[in-house]
Tab-separated table of C-alpha atoms and ligand atoms in Angstrom:
chain	number	residue	atom	x	y	z
O	12	MET	CA	7.954	17.126	12.104
O	13	LYS	CA	6.268	13.712	12.478
O	14	VAL	CA	4.705	12.209	9.361
O	15	THR	CA	2.451	9.151	9.216
O	16	VAL	CA	1.777	7.620	5.809
O	17	LEU	CA	-0.913	5.134	4.780
O	18	SER	CA	0.635	2.926	2.127
O	19	GLY	CA	-0.024	0.037	-0.195
O	20	GLY	CA	2.779	-1.772	-1.978
O	21	VAL	CA	4.846	-0.617	-4.901
O	22	GLY	CA	3.271	2.816	-5.518
O	23	GLY	CA	3.331	3.540	-1.808
O	24	ALA	CA	6.932	2.385	-1.480
O	25	ARG	CA	8.055	4.690	-4.305
O	26	PHE	CA	6.458	7.628	-2.549
O	27	LEU	CA	7.906	6.631	0.820
O	28	ARG	CA	11.425	6.744	-0.579
O	29	GLY	CA	10.733	10.395	-1.410
O	30	VAL	CA	9.316	11.048	2.055
O	31	LEU	CA	12.434	9.631	3.684
O	32	ALA	CA	14.536	12.004	1.589
O	33	VAL	CA	12.783	15.068	3.027
O	34	VAL	CA	11.788	13.957	6.551
O	35	ASP	CA	14.014	12.399	9.218
O	36	PRO	CA	13.230	8.650	8.879
O	37	ASP	CA	13.002	8.367	12.681
O	38	ASN	CA	9.970	10.678	12.493
O	39	VAL	CA	8.126	8.706	9.802
O	40	SER	CA	5.554	6.010	10.579
O	41	ILE	CA	4.062	3.850	7.873
O	42	ILE	CA	0.700	2.118	8.191
O	43	GLY	CA	0.685	-0.787	5.755
O	44	ASN	CA	-2.052	-2.783	4.051
O	45	VAL	CA	-2.554	-6.419	5.033
O	46	GLY	CA	-5.675	-7.032	2.917
O	47	ASP	CA	-3.441	-8.602	0.225
O	48	ASP	CA	-1.826	-11.079	2.607
O	49	ILE	CA	-1.914	-14.678	1.472
O	50	GLU	CA	-0.799	-18.132	2.524
O	51	VAL	CA	1.334	-19.609	-0.251
O	52	LEU	CA	2.911	-23.064	0.060
O	53	GLY	CA	2.407	-22.856	3.800
O	54	LEU	CA	4.108	-19.467	4.057
O	55	HIS	CA	2.540	-16.207	5.204
O	56	VAL	CA	3.227	-13.584	2.543
O	57	SER	CA	2.474	-9.875	3.159
O	58	PRO	CA	3.010	-8.464	-0.340
O	59	ASP	CA	2.383	-4.776	0.415
O	60	ILE	CA	4.393	-4.743	3.628
O	61	ASP	CA	7.189	-6.574	1.820
O	62	SER	CA	7.235	-4.084	-1.067
O	63	VAL	CA	7.819	-1.358	1.517
O	64	LEU	CA	10.407	-3.425	3.408
O	65	TYR	CA	12.355	-4.180	0.237
O	66	ALA	CA	12.170	-0.650	-1.175
O	67	LEU	CA	13.201	1.063	2.051
O	68	GLY	CA	15.759	-1.641	2.820
O	69	GLY	CA	17.374	-0.976	-0.554
O	70	VAL	CA	16.936	-4.538	-1.815
O	71	ALA	CA	13.957	-4.132	-4.178
O	72	ASP	CA	14.199	-5.115	-7.841
O	73	GLU	CA	13.605	-1.776	-9.545
O	74	GLU	CA	13.405	-3.211	-13.054
O	75	ARG	CA	10.905	-5.975	-12.367
O	76	GLY	CA	8.970	-3.599	-10.135
O	77	TRP	CA	8.315	-6.128	-7.340
O	78	GLY	CA	10.263	-8.575	-5.229
O	79	ARG	CA	13.959	-8.545	-4.441
O	80	SER	CA	16.985	-7.728	-6.537
O	81	ASP	CA	19.565	-10.391	-7.308
O	82	GLU	CA	16.763	-12.946	-7.003
O	83	SER	CA	16.826	-16.595	-8.069
O	84	TRP	CA	13.921	-18.999	-8.490
O	85	ASN	CA	15.203	-22.444	-7.534
O	86	ALA	CA	12.654	-23.172	-4.821
O	87	LEU	CA	9.702	-22.324	-7.070
O	88	SER	CA	11.194	-24.361	-9.953
O	89	THR	CA	11.296	-27.319	-7.625
O	90	VAL	CA	7.659	-26.767	-6.678
O	91	ALA	CA	6.753	-26.640	-10.386
O	92	ALA	CA	8.755	-29.758	-11.209
O	93	LEU	CA	6.912	-31.606	-8.448
O	94	GLY	CA	3.528	-30.470	-9.728
O	95	GLY	CA	2.812	-27.837	-7.068
O	96	GLU	CA	1.055	-24.546	-7.647
O	97	THR	CA	3.302	-21.697	-8.779
O	98	TRP	CA	0.887	-18.967	-9.893
O	99	PHE	CA	2.063	-16.761	-7.033
O	100	GLN	CA	5.723	-16.139	-7.773
O	101	LEU	CA	8.188	-16.231	-4.912
O	102	GLY	CA	11.941	-15.917	-5.368
O	103	ASP	CA	14.440	-17.707	-3.167
O	104	ARG	CA	15.529	-14.648	-1.183
O	105	ASP	CA	11.909	-13.607	-0.773
O	106	ILE	CA	11.060	-17.100	0.510
O	107	GLY	CA	13.763	-16.754	3.155
O	108	LEU	CA	11.925	-13.792	4.640
O	109	HIS	CA	8.571	-15.591	4.438
O	110	LEU	CA	10.043	-18.634	6.203
O	111	LEU	CA	11.116	-16.505	9.149
O	112	ARG	CA	7.835	-14.558	9.263
O	113	SER	CA	5.790	-17.744	9.113
O	114	GLU	CA	7.782	-19.399	11.881
O	115	LEU	CA	7.449	-16.387	14.171
O	116	LEU	CA	3.702	-16.161	13.487
O	117	GLN	CA	3.322	-19.872	14.228
O	118	GLN	CA	5.074	-19.301	17.554
O	119	GLY	CA	2.407	-16.722	18.364
O	120	THR	CA	4.311	-13.528	17.643
O	121	PRO	CA	1.880	-10.890	16.317
O	122	LEU	CA	2.394	-9.680	12.739
O	123	SER	CA	3.321	-6.190	13.979
O	124	ALA	CA	6.161	-7.567	16.127
O	125	VAL	CA	7.319	-9.827	13.292
O	126	THR	CA	7.288	-6.862	10.913
O	127	ARG	CA	9.291	-4.765	13.377
O	128	ARG	CA	11.928	-7.462	13.536
O	129	LEU	CA	12.110	-7.760	9.739
O	130	ALA	CA	12.277	-3.973	9.372
O	131	GLU	CA	15.114	-3.749	11.876
O	132	GLY	CA	16.922	-6.525	10.068
O	133	LEU	CA	16.676	-4.628	6.804
O	134	GLY	CA	17.912	-1.424	8.436
O	135	LEU	CA	14.676	0.602	8.390
O	136	ARG	CA	14.633	3.520	10.808
O	137	SER	CA	10.959	4.316	10.274
O	138	ALA	CA	8.197	2.427	12.060
O	139	LEU	CA	6.465	0.048	9.640
O	140	LEU	CA	3.135	-0.923	11.179
O	141	PRO	CA	0.658	-3.368	9.673
O	142	ALA	CA	-2.798	-1.769	9.960
O	143	THR	CA	-3.905	-4.697	12.109
O	144	ASP	CA	-2.595	-7.919	13.617
O	145	ASP	CA	-5.998	-9.483	13.069
O	146	PRO	CA	-6.937	-11.460	9.948
O	147	LEU	CA	-8.338	-8.872	7.513
O	148	ARG	CA	-8.522	-9.940	3.867
O	149	THR	CA	-9.699	-8.223	0.699
O	150	PHE	CA	-12.227	-9.990	-1.535
O	151	VAL	CA	-13.151	-8.666	-4.949
O	152	GLU	CA	-16.700	-9.013	-6.254
O	153	THR	CA	-16.810	-9.312	-10.045
O	154	PRO	CA	-19.295	-10.480	-12.713
O	155	ALA	CA	-17.357	-13.781	-12.754
O	156	GLY	CA	-17.736	-14.273	-8.997
O	157	THR	CA	-16.139	-13.130	-5.770
O	158	PHE	CA	-12.426	-13.862	-5.462
O	159	PRO	CA	-9.768	-13.529	-2.764
O	160	PHE	CA	-7.644	-10.520	-3.743
O	161	GLN	CA	-4.577	-12.377	-5.043
O	162	GLU	CA	-6.646	-14.837	-7.038
O	163	TRP	CA	-8.226	-11.901	-8.882
O	164	PHE	CA	-5.081	-9.778	-9.098
O	165	VAL	CA	-2.411	-12.354	-9.895
O	166	ALA	CA	-4.054	-15.590	-11.024
O	167	ARG	CA	-6.735	-13.864	-13.148
O	168	GLY	CA	-4.509	-10.903	-14.048
O	169	HIS	CA	-7.188	-8.482	-12.674
O	170	ARG	CA	-9.095	-8.959	-15.925
O	171	ASP	CA	-12.534	-8.947	-14.287
O	172	GLU	CA	-14.274	-5.637	-13.677
O	173	VAL	CA	-14.853	-4.944	-9.992
O	174	ASP	CA	-18.374	-4.363	-8.691
O	175	ALA	CA	-17.568	-4.214	-4.966
O	176	LEU	CA	-14.854	-4.785	-2.373
O	177	HIS	CA	-15.253	-6.816	0.800
O	178	PHE	CA	-12.831	-6.786	3.705
O	179	THR	CA	-13.417	-9.911	5.749
O	180	GLY	CA	-12.498	-9.606	9.399
O	181	ALA	CA	-12.557	-5.807	9.270
O	182	ALA	CA	-15.500	-5.454	11.641
O	183	GLU	CA	-13.585	-7.256	14.405
O	184	ALA	CA	-10.110	-5.968	13.500
O	185	ARG	CA	-8.318	-3.739	15.989
O	186	PRO	CA	-5.500	-1.407	14.964
O	187	ALA	CA	-2.088	-2.989	15.533
O	188	PRO	CA	-0.053	-1.624	18.468
O	189	GLY	CA	1.333	1.792	17.600
O	190	VAL	CA	-1.084	2.568	14.774
O	191	LEU	CA	-3.462	4.906	16.624
O	192	GLU	CA	-0.493	6.473	18.439
O	193	ALA	CA	1.203	7.146	15.086
O	194	ILE	CA	-1.949	8.829	13.749
O	195	GLU	CA	-2.440	10.868	16.911
O	196	ALA	CA	1.212	11.954	17.209
O	197	ALA	CA	1.541	12.987	13.562
O	198	ASP	CA	1.958	16.585	12.433
O	199	LEU	CA	0.992	15.438	8.955
O	200	LEU	CA	-1.013	12.473	7.707
O	201	ALA	CA	-0.386	11.384	4.137
O	202	ILE	CA	-2.072	8.865	1.877
O	203	ALA	CA	0.386	7.484	-0.658
O	204	PRO	CA	-0.483	7.295	-4.391
O	205	SER	CA	-1.583	3.709	-3.855
O	206	ASN	CA	-4.690	2.033	-5.249
O	207	PRO	CA	-7.479	3.576	-3.135
O	208	TYR	CA	-9.758	0.541	-3.257
O	209	VAL	CA	-7.411	-2.361	-2.648
O	210	SER	CA	-4.474	-0.733	-0.867
O	211	ILE	CA	-5.921	2.111	1.233
O	212	TRP	CA	-9.541	1.076	1.832
O	213	PRO	CA	-8.494	-2.130	3.632
O	214	ILE	CA	-6.558	0.070	6.093
O	215	LEU	CA	-9.529	2.411	6.513
O	216	ALA	CA	-11.816	-0.615	6.955
O	217	VAL	CA	-10.435	-0.862	10.501
O	218	SER	CA	-13.035	1.425	12.056
O	219	GLU	CA	-10.770	2.804	14.791
O	220	ILE	CA	-8.201	3.824	12.168
O	221	ARG	CA	-10.800	5.588	10.036
O	222	ALA	CA	-12.233	7.320	13.126
O	223	ALA	CA	-8.784	8.479	14.253
O	224	ILE	CA	-8.183	10.065	10.842
O	225	GLU	CA	-11.672	11.590	10.791
O	226	ARG	CA	-11.042	13.357	14.084
O	227	ARG	CA	-7.551	14.578	13.093
O	228	THR	CA	-6.451	18.061	14.056
O	229	VAL	CA	-3.569	18.069	11.543
O	230	PRO	CA	-3.702	18.092	7.729
O	231	CYS	CA	-4.241	14.882	5.789
O	232	VAL	CA	-2.891	15.002	2.242
O	233	ALA	CA	-3.417	12.308	-0.395
O	234	VAL	CA	-1.477	11.890	-3.630
O	235	SER	CA	-3.410	10.762	-6.698
O	236	PRO	CA	-2.217	7.507	-8.301
O	237	LEU	CA	-3.757	8.647	-11.597
O	238	ILE	CA	-2.387	11.011	-14.233
O	239	CYS	CA	-4.790	12.220	-16.934
O	240	GLY	CA	-7.316	9.647	-15.767
O	241	ARG	CA	-4.868	6.774	-16.219
O	242	ALA	CA	-3.200	4.715	-13.506
O	243	VAL	CA	0.571	4.722	-13.804
O	244	LYS	CA	0.287	0.948	-13.353
O	245	GLY	CA	-2.450	-1.521	-12.452
O	246	PRO	CA	-6.249	-1.454	-12.372
O	247	ALA	CA	-6.972	1.688	-10.279
O	248	ASP	CA	-8.326	3.593	-13.318
O	249	ARG	CA	-10.687	0.823	-14.395
O	250	MET	CA	-11.871	0.396	-10.838
O	251	LEU	CA	-12.566	4.114	-10.447
O	252	ALA	CA	-14.423	4.273	-13.764
O	253	ARG	CA	-16.747	1.496	-12.689
O	254	LEU	CA	-17.048	2.145	-8.954
O	255	ALA	CA	-16.900	5.959	-8.873
O	256	GLY	CA	-18.220	6.742	-12.360
O	257	GLY	CA	-15.082	8.600	-13.434
O	258	THR	CA	-11.308	8.799	-13.258
O	259	ASP	CA	-10.799	12.527	-12.684
O	260	PRO	CA	-9.238	13.911	-9.472
O	261	ALA	CA	-12.717	14.462	-7.986
O	262	ALA	CA	-13.328	10.715	-8.268
O	263	VAL	CA	-10.042	10.027	-6.462
O	264	ALA	CA	-10.928	12.551	-3.739
O	265	GLY	CA	-14.329	10.847	-3.482
O	266	CYS	CA	-12.577	7.691	-2.269
O	267	TYR	CA	-11.581	9.549	0.903
O	268	PRO	CA	-14.716	11.429	2.075
O	269	GLY	CA	-14.088	13.471	5.223
O	270	LEU	CA	-10.572	12.087	5.393
O	271	ILE	CA	-8.394	14.424	3.312
O	272	ASP	CA	-7.791	18.175	3.253
O	273	ALA	CA	-5.729	18.264	0.065
O	274	LEU	CA	-5.131	16.068	-2.969
O	275	VAL	CA	-1.865	16.345	-4.866
O	276	ILE	CA	-2.644	15.982	-8.567
O	277	ASP	CA	-0.457	16.006	-11.629
O	278	GLU	CA	0.321	19.129	-13.648
O	279	ALA	CA	-1.547	17.502	-16.514
O	280	ASP	CA	-4.712	17.597	-14.383
O	281	ALA	CA	-4.240	21.184	-13.174
O	282	ALA	CA	-7.636	22.303	-14.521
O	283	ALA	CA	-9.559	19.705	-12.502
O	284	GLU	CA	-12.206	20.726	-9.986
O	285	LEU	CA	-12.307	19.216	-6.515
O	286	PRO	CA	-14.983	19.308	-3.814
O	287	ALA	CA	-14.795	22.532	-1.784
O	288	GLU	CA	-13.337	20.834	1.300
O	289	VAL	CA	-10.374	19.363	-0.603
O	290	ARG	CA	-7.651	21.681	-1.829
O	291	ALA	CA	-6.041	20.741	-5.155
O	292	VAL	CA	-2.262	20.967	-5.089
O	293	VAL	CA	-0.553	20.656	-8.457
O	294	ALA	CA	2.820	18.938	-8.798
O	295	ARG	CA	4.677	16.550	-11.052
O	296	THR	CA	3.496	13.230	-9.719
O	297	LEU	CA	5.338	10.713	-11.926
O	298	MET	CA	8.085	9.286	-9.710
O	299	VAL	CA	10.711	8.468	-12.315
O	300	ASP	CA	13.812	8.935	-10.158
O	301	ASP	CA	15.075	10.055	-6.739
O	302	GLY	CA	14.617	13.719	-7.621
O	303	ALA	CA	11.013	13.233	-8.733
O	304	ARG	CA	10.206	11.205	-5.605
O	305	ARG	CA	11.767	13.849	-3.365
O	306	ARG	CA	9.946	16.719	-5.086
O	307	LEU	CA	6.613	14.935	-4.816
O	308	ALA	CA	7.153	14.339	-1.090
O	309	GLN	CA	8.083	18.013	-0.682
O	310	ALA	CA	4.864	18.971	-2.515
O	311	VAL	CA	2.939	16.993	0.110
O	312	LEU	CA	4.711	18.859	2.932
O	313	ASP	CA	3.971	22.161	1.184
O	314	ALA	CA	0.325	21.157	0.687
O	315	ALA	CA	0.048	20.411	4.398
O	316	ALA	CA	1.496	23.812	5.267
O	317	ALA	CA	-1.009	25.455	2.898
O	318	VAL	CA	-4.083	23.821	4.479
O	319	ALA	CA	-2.858	23.889	8.092
F	416	LIG	P1	0.595	-2.333	-5.007
F	416	LIG	O1	-0.024	-2.593	-3.668
F	416	LIG	O2	1.949	-2.952	-5.166
F	416	LIG	O3	-0.334	-2.609	-6.136
F	416	LIG	O4	0.896	-0.793	-5.048
F	416	LIG	P2	0.098	0.485	-4.533
F	416	LIG	O5	-1.352	0.230	-4.353
F	416	LIG	O6	0.861	1.085	-3.404
F	416	LIG	O7	0.345	1.424	-5.777
F	416	LIG	C1	-0.285	1.179	-7.016
F	416	LIG	C2	-0.632	2.512	-7.596
F	416	LIG	O8	0.566	3.293	-7.671
F	416	LIG	C3	-1.185	2.442	-8.997
F	416	LIG	O9	-2.523	2.846	-8.988
F	416	LIG	C4	-0.288	3.422	-9.784
F	416	LIG	O10	-1.063	4.255	-10.618
F	416	LIG	C5	0.396	4.209	-8.691
F	416	LIG	N1	1.711	4.695	-9.074
F	416	LIG	C6	2.787	3.944	-9.402
F	416	LIG	N2	3.817	4.736	-9.743
F	416	LIG	C7	3.371	6.017	-9.642
F	416	LIG	C8	3.955	7.292	-9.892
F	416	LIG	O11	5.113	7.416	-10.284
F	416	LIG	N3	3.167	8.382	-9.666
F	416	LIG	C9	1.874	8.270	-9.240
F	416	LIG	N4	1.179	9.391	-9.039
F	416	LIG	N5	1.284	7.090	-9.005
F	416	LIG	C10	2.026	5.984	-9.219
F	417	LIG	CA1	-1.336	-4.131	-2.817
């Protein structure tokens, strides 16, 4: 059974750990979001890809919820002491990875090849594919102005309401090598419980990726990142309220028109109604531990079998 998962950062990575517990990792492909990528202090940082790398490589900091475990902050302290900008936090171990990525990119190695090398180095058996090697970046339109994603999310603490998303470079962006093949070879497509607007939409903004999913002949199952209308973490609920007019499962399904056959929703939302073409599959969706992650991934496999 080959499974291909569209994933953002931390929420996606949690789900992927469950997937790898129920599917042979060699048969899992992950299509990652690069809309969040940012140049910091001359380094190319791919926050969503790195969240997946660190989680699946077993080096993520579970308590902090992002970055690496056993981290130290000497490099950033030096930047601060010298009056540099430190609003985007980077630990020393994290910086080591960004140094290598940035050097390889500067030498002309595409992001997908760089990511493959990093994934191999961290012991991943699954293919981790950036959606595109081309520069695609998320911009957030708010009443206070339009901001690059990280400026809104990190520097402004995502306090501004979002009126629209823009994905610069998307019109010209081609899928990275292996992406269309992973979609076409899959027996099951899954959309992780990531933020639909800023983690999954930038992937779907690559028109050939969206088209490949639209013409799928296998089930595509999404997992809702909301429980009882609330995001487990982050601004997805506020974004849905403003951009989709609601935070119920139908609003989540509405983010993926023509793209999903089932939506896995929480037990607490079992009474929700979905559009006729999307089957509701009820499960416990809060991924508190290995068992919960594994059961949620199994619910996605079961959902796929039910709509196949
Ligand atoms: P980011 O790129 O690091 O912000 O992470 P993602 O976009 O991949 O995931 C963020 C989303 O994950 C948020 O909208 C959360 O609501 C969702 N999320 C986090 N943990 C859980 C969980 O245990 N269950 C569910 N259903 N969603 C979760
Ligand atoms: Ca993200």
